[in-house]
mmCIF file of C-alpha atoms in Angstrom:
data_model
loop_
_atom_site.group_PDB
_atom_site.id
_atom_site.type_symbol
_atom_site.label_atom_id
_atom_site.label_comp_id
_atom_site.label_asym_id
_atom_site.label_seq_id
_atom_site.Cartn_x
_atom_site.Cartn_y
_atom_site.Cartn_z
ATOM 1 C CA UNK A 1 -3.360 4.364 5.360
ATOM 2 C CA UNK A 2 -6.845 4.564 4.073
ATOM 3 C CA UNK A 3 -4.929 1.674 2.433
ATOM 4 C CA UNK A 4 -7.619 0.904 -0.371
ATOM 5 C CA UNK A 5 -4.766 -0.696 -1.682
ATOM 6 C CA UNK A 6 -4.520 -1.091 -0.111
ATOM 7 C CA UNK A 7 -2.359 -5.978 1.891
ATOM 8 C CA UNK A 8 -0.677 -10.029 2.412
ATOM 9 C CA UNK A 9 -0.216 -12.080 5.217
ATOM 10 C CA UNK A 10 -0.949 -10.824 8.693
ATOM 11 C CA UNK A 11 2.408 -9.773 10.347
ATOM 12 C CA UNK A 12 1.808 -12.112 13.596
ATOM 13 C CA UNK A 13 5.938 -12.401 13.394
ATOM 14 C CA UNK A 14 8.891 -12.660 12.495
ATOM 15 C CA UNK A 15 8.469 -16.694 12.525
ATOM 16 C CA UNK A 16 4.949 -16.571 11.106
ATOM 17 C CA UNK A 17 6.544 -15.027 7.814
ATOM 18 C CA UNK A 18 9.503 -16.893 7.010
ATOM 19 C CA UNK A 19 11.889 -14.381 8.249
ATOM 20 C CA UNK A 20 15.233 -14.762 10.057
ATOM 21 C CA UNK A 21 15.891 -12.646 12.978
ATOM 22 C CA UNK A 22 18.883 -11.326 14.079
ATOM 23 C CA UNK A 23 20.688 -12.885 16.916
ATOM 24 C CA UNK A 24 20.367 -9.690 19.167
ATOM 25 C CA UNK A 25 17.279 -7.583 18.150
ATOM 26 C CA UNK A 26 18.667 -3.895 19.194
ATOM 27 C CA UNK A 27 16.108 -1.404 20.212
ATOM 28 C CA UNK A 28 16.083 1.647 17.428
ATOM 29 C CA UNK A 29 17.097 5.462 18.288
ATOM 30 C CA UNK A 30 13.425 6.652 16.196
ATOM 31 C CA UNK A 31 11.724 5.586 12.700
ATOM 32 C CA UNK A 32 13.962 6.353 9.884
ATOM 33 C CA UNK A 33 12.529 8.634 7.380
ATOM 34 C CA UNK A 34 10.542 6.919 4.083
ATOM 35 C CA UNK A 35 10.920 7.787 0.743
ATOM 36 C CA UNK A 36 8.046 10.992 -0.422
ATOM 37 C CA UNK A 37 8.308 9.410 -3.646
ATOM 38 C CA UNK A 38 8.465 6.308 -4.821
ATOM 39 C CA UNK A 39 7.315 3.775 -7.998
ATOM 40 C CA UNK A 40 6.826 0.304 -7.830
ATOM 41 C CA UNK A 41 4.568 -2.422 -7.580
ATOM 42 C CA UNK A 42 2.491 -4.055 -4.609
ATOM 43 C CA UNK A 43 0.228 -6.654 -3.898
ATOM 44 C CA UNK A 44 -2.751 -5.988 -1.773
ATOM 45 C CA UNK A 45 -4.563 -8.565 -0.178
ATOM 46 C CA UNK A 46 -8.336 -8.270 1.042
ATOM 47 C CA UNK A 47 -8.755 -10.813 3.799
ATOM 48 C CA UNK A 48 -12.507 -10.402 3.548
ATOM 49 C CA UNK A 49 -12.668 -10.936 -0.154
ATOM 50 C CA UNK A 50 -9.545 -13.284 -0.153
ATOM 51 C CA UNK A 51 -8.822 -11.488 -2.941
ATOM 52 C CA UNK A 52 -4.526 -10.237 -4.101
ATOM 53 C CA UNK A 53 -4.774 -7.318 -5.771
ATOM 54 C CA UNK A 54 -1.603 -7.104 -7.988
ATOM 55 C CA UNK A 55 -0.849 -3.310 -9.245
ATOM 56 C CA UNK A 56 1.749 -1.082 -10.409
ATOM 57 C CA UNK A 57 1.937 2.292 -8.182
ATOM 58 C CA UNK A 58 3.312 5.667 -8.260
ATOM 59 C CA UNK A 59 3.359 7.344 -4.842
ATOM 60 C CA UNK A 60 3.843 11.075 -3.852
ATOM 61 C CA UNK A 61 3.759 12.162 -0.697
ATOM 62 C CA UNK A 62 4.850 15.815 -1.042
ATOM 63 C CA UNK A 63 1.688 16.273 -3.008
ATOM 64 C CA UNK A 64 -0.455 14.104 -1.150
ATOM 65 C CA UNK A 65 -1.309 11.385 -4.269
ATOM 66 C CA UNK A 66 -1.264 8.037 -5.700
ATOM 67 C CA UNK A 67 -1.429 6.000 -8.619
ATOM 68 C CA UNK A 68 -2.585 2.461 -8.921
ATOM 69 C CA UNK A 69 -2.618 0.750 -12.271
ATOM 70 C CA UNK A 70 -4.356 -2.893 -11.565
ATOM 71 C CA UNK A 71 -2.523 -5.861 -13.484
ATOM 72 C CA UNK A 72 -4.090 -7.796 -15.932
ATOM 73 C CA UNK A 73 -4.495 -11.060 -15.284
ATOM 74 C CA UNK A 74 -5.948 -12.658 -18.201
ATOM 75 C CA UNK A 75 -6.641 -15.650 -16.729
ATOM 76 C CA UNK A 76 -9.107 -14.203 -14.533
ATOM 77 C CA UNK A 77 -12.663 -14.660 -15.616
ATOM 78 C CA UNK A 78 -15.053 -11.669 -15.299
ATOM 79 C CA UNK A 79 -12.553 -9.366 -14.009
ATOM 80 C CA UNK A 80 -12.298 -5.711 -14.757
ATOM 81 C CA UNK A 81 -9.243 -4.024 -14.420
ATOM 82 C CA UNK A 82 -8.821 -0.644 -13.541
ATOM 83 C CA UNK A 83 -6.313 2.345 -13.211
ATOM 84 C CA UNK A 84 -7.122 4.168 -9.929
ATOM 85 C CA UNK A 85 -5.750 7.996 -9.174
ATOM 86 C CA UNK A 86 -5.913 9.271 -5.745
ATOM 87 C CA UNK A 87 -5.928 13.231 -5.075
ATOM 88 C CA UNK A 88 -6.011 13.669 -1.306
ATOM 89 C CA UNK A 89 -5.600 17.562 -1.566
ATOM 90 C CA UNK A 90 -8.728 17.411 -3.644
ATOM 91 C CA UNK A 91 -9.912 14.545 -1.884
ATOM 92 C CA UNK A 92 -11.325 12.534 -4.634
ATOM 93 C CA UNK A 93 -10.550 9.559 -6.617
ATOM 94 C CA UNK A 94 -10.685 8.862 -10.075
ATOM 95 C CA UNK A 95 -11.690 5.042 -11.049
ATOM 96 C CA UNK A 96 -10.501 4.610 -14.755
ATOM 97 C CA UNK A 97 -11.659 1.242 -16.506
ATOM 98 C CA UNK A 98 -8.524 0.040 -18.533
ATOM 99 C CA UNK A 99 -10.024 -1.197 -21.929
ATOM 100 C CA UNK A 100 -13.476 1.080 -22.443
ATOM 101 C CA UNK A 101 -11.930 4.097 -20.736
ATOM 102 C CA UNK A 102 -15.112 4.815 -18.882
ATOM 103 C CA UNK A 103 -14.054 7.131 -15.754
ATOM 104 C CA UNK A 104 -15.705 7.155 -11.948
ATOM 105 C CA UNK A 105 -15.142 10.329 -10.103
ATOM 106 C CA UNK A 106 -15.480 9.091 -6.041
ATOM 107 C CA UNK A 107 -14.988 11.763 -2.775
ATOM 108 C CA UNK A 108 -12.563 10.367 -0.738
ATOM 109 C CA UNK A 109 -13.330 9.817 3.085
ATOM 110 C CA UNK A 110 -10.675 9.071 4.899
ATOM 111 C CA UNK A 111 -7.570 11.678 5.473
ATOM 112 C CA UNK A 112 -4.408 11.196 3.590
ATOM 113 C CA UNK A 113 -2.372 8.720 5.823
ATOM 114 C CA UNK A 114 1.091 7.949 3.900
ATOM 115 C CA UNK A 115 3.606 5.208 3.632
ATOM 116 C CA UNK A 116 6.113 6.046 6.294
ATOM 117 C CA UNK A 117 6.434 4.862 9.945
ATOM 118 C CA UNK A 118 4.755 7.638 12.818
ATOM 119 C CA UNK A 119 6.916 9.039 15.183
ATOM 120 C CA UNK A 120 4.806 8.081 17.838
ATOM 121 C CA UNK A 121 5.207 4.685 16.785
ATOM 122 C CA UNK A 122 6.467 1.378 18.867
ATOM 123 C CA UNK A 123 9.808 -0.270 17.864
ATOM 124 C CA UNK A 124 8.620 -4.060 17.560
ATOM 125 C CA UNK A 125 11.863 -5.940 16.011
ATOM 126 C CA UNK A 126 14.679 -5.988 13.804
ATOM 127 C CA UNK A 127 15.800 -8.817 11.503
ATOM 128 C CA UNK A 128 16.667 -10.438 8.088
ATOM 129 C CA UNK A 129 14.659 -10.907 5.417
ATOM 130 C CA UNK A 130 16.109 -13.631 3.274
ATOM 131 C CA UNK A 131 19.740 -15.863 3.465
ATOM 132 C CA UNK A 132 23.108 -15.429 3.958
ATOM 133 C CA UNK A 133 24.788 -13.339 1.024
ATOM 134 C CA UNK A 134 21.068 -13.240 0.057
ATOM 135 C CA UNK A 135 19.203 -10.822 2.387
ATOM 136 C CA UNK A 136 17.878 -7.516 3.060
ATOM 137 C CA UNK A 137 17.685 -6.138 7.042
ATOM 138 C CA UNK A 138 14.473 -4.399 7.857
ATOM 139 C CA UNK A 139 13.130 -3.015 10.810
ATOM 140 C CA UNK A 140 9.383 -4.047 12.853
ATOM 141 C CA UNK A 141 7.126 -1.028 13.929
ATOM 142 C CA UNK A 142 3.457 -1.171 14.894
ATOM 143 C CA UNK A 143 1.309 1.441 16.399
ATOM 144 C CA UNK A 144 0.587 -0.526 19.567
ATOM 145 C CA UNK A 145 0.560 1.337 22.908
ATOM 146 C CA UNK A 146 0.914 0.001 27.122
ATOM 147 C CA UNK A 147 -2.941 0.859 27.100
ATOM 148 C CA UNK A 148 -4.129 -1.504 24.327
ATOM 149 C CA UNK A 149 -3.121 -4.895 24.005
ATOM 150 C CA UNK A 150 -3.173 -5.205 20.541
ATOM 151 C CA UNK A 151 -1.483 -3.461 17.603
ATOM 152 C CA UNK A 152 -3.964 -1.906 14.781
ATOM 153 C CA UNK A 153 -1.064 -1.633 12.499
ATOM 154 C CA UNK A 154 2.192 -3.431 11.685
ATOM 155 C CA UNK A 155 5.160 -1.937 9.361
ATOM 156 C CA UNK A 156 8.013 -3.523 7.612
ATOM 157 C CA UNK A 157 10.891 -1.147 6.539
ATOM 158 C CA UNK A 158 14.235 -1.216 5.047
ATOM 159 C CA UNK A 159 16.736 -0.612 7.620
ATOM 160 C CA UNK A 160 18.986 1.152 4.937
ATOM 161 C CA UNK A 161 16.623 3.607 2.725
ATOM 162 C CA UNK A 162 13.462 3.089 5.215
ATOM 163 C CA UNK A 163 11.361 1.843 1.985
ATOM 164 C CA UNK A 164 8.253 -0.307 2.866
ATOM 165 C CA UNK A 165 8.521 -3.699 2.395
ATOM 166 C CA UNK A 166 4.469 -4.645 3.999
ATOM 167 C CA UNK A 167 2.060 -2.983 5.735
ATOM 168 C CA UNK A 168 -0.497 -4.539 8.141
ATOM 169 C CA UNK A 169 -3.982 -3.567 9.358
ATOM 170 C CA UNK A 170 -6.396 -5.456 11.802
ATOM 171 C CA UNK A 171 -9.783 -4.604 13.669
ATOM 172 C CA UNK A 172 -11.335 -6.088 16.185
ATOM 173 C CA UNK A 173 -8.442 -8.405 16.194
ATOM 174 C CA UNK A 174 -8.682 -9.487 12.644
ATOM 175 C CA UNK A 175 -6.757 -9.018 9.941
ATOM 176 C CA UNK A 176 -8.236 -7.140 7.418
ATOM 177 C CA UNK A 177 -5.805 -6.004 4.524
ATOM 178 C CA UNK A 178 -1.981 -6.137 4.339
ATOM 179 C CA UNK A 179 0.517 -5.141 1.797
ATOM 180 C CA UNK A 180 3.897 -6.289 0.190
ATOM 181 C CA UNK A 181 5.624 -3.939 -1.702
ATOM 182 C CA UNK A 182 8.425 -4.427 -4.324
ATOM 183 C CA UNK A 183 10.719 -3.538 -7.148
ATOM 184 C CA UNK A 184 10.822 -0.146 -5.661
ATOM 185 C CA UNK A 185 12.794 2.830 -7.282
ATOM 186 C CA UNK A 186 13.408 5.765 -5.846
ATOM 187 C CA UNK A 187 11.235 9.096 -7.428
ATOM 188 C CA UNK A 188 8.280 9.556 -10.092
ATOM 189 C CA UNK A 189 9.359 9.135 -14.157
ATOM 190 C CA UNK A 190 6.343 10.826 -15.178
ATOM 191 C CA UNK A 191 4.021 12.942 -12.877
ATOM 192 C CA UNK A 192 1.369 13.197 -15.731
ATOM 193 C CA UNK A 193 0.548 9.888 -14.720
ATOM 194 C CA UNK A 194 -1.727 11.101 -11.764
ATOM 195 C CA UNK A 195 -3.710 13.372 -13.971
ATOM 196 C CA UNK A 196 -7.082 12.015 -14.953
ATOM 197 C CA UNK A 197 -7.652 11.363 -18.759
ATOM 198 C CA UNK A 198 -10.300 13.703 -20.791
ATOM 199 C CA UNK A 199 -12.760 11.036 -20.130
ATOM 200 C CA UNK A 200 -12.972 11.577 -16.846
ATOM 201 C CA UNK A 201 -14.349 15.285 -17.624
ATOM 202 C CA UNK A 202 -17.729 14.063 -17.919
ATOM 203 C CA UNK A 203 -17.561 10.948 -14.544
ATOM 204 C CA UNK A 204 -19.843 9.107 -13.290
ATOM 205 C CA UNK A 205 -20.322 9.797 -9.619
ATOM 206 C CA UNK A 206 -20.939 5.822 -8.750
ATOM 207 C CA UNK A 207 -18.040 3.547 -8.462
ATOM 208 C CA UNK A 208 -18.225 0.975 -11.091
ATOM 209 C CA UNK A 209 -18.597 -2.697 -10.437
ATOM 210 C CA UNK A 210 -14.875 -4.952 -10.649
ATOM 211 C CA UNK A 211 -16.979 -7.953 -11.965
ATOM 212 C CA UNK A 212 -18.769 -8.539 -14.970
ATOM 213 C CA UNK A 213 -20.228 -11.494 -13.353
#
């Protein structure tokens, strides 16, 4: 996904993230079908930045939008914490700063690219997350094809409901941002949450800084 969000740990593995794998890893018929909407939280990493980006999210697919509300971490010195609303079909993004209310009204670049796993994606494993009694079965997809050595994009999904558990991105054989997702529930309480507030009538058209240092 444009994935602005949008990231933790590069997915080198099963081994290289703590997870146990099944003793026979059985090749899947197709990707399951993801959730169109979902609420929850994530935690985005940067690998650039080094930076975890811990936020509370309401995503809808069927109309092409997301919601990011950026945690407040008190102990964090400088930082500015903001509530982020992205319309794809409109193809902008509001940036709302949490305490003044001051709003940022972006165009978006990149085309919507959702949470789900392509159908022309590659099967990669199938395994355990977790212990005995204590686990949670998820399946391994990447987009990686005969013709290119390496993958440009690594998925984790639920084997039962098909909902995301982390999302991987590289270039140039790097990592550059990866996602875990969590505390997931199925649907959106309150769709007014991905309308912009009355402040954001009269935007700035600059993105504002996330520091105050």
């Amino acid at each position: 996904m444009h994935r602005f969000f949008l990231m933790l740990l590069a997915v080198a593995g099963a081994s290289a993230l703590g997870l146990h794998r099944l003793d026979v890893s059985l090749p899947a018929a197709g990707p399951c079908l993801a959730p169109l909407q979902w609420e929850g939280r994530w935690v985005l990493y940067d690998h650039s930045t080094g930076r975890n980006n811990r936020a509370a999210v309401s995503y809808d697919s069927q109309n092409q939008r997301i919601r990011v509300l950026q945690q407040n971490k008190k102990h964090t010195p400088c930082q500015r914490f903001f509530e982020y609303i992205y319309l794809y079909q409109s193809m902008v993004m509001f940036q709302i700063n949490q305490k003044t209310k001051e709003c940022a009204k972006i165009a978006l670049m990149d085309a919507w690219d959702p949470f789900d796993i392509p159908n022309n994606s590659t099967f990669e494993d199938q395994y355990i997350i977790g212990g005995p009694g204590d686990n949670v079965e998820v399946q391994e997809w990447s987009d990686r094809k005969p013709a290119r050595q390496h993958e440009t994009w690594v998925g984790i999904y639920t084997l039962k409901d098909c909902y995301p558990v982390q999302e991987t991105y590289t270039r140039n054989s790097s990592v550059t941002t990866s996602t875990r997702f969590f505390n997931l529930q199925l649907g959106i309480s309150d769709p007014n949450v991905f309308t912009p507030p009355s402040t954001c009538q009269s935007a700035r058209p600059e993105r504002m800084a996330e520091s105050d240092c």
